[in-house]
Amino acid sequence: SNARSNWHLYSNQTPDREELYNRVNWKQQIEHALEHNRFVLFFQPILDIRSGYISHYESLVRMVDESGKIIPPGAFIPVAEQTGLIYEIDVHIVQLAIEALHAFHEHDSDISLSVNLSARAVATSQFIDLVEKSAIDRPFERSKLLFELTETSAVEDVTAAAKEIEKFRDLGYRFAIDDFGVGFSSWYYLRELPVDYVKIDGSFVRKLSTNMEDRLFVKAINDVAQGLGKKTIAEFVEDQYSLALLSAMGVNFAQGYQIGKPQPLETTLETFAEPVKL
Ligand code: C2E
Ligand code: CA
Ligand code: CA
Ligand code: CA
């Protein structure tokens, strides 16, 4: 039942046999996909609300299985996090993202690209070297790469993580706290981590057009984040009215189905030529 699986999520209890089997099975699939280059990135546009232009894309990973079927990250990222494979995925994805950034910049040199990164990866000091090594083969403007930190709860040493982030930022890279307001993405991390952006979790944004309480939350998060000198991004913007509300609140960026769905690279590049229709 749901209650039972939720309970497992929040306990350190030994997983049952089925869960363990699934975990081992997925672990093998992830390792296989890493070896055979079976991860691909999709790209979702992010609108600069004030200018009306697409300023960023978020890269979202998918796994392509043997039959060519596309598997969403929800199916394998949690297992990757539990087994530690997330680190290898993150490193691999940064390389794919740097390649994509090159393709983007052939069409529009101002576009930024964001990459989801488990905060644990950043906290390990080898990560910066790995990213910089990828940059040797494919030079790119570092300020155009934005890391969305997920799983901040897994950071054991927040001070050390903050130092690593600071090192990256000195080189030009940018950072966001992802999913702000839910789980463990809390005020504490906003206070302690030197990020440039705060991404307001979609659960507060999705029903903005009808839910007055969510408007209060979005406004509060936006005001504090901007007061601290950060830019704000609202995700899950699904209708025109929500976008208008966000604009009135002064939120900086919007992302969601109202603006565009995640698409493969080729499709994304085709839309570069078209004007934004909202
Ligand atoms: P996220 O970072 O919060 O990404 C947003 C998710 O919401 C994406 O699902 C996106 O397709 C979906 N979405 C976007 N706009 C809308 C909307 O208007 N309405 C609704 N209902 N949904 C929307 P996706 O691609 O399945 O990604 C799920 C999660 O997987 C991501 O959540 C992120 O936490 C994780 N993930 C994705 N790519 C990577 C990656 O490369 N590395 C790591 N570590 N995690 C990743
Ligand atoms: Ca994200
Ligand atoms: Ca997330
Ligand atoms: Ca989210």
PDB file of C-alpha atoms and ligand atoms in Angstrom, residues 58-60 114-116 148 150 178-179 199 235 255, ligand 2:
ATOM      1  CA  GLU A  58      16.577  23.301 -18.232  1.00  0.00           C
ATOM      2  CA  SER A  59      18.137  20.003 -19.226  1.00  0.00           C
ATOM      3  CA  LEU A  60      16.143  17.005 -18.047  1.00  0.00           C
ATOM      4  CA  SER A 114      20.627  24.604 -16.364  1.00  0.00           C
ATOM      5  CA  VAL A 115      21.592  21.154 -15.158  1.00  0.00           C
ATOM      6  CA  ASN A 116      20.142  19.310 -12.188  1.00  0.00           C
ATOM      7  CA  GLU A 148      20.132  23.395  -9.974  1.00  0.00           C
ATOM      8  CA  THR A 150      18.579  19.013  -5.700  1.00  0.00           C
ATOM      9  CA  ASP A 178      15.813  23.595  -6.742  1.00  0.00           C
ATOM     10  CA  ASP A 179      12.329  22.707  -5.443  1.00  0.00           C
ATOM     11  CA  LYS A 199      13.491  27.874  -7.969  1.00  0.00           C
ATOM     12  CA  GLU A 235       8.209  26.150 -12.335  1.00  0.00           C
ATOM     13  CA  GLN A 255       8.921  27.642 -16.717  1.00  0.00           C
TER      14      GLN A 255
HETATM   15 CA    CA B   2      15.243  21.176 -11.646  1.00  0.00          CA
END
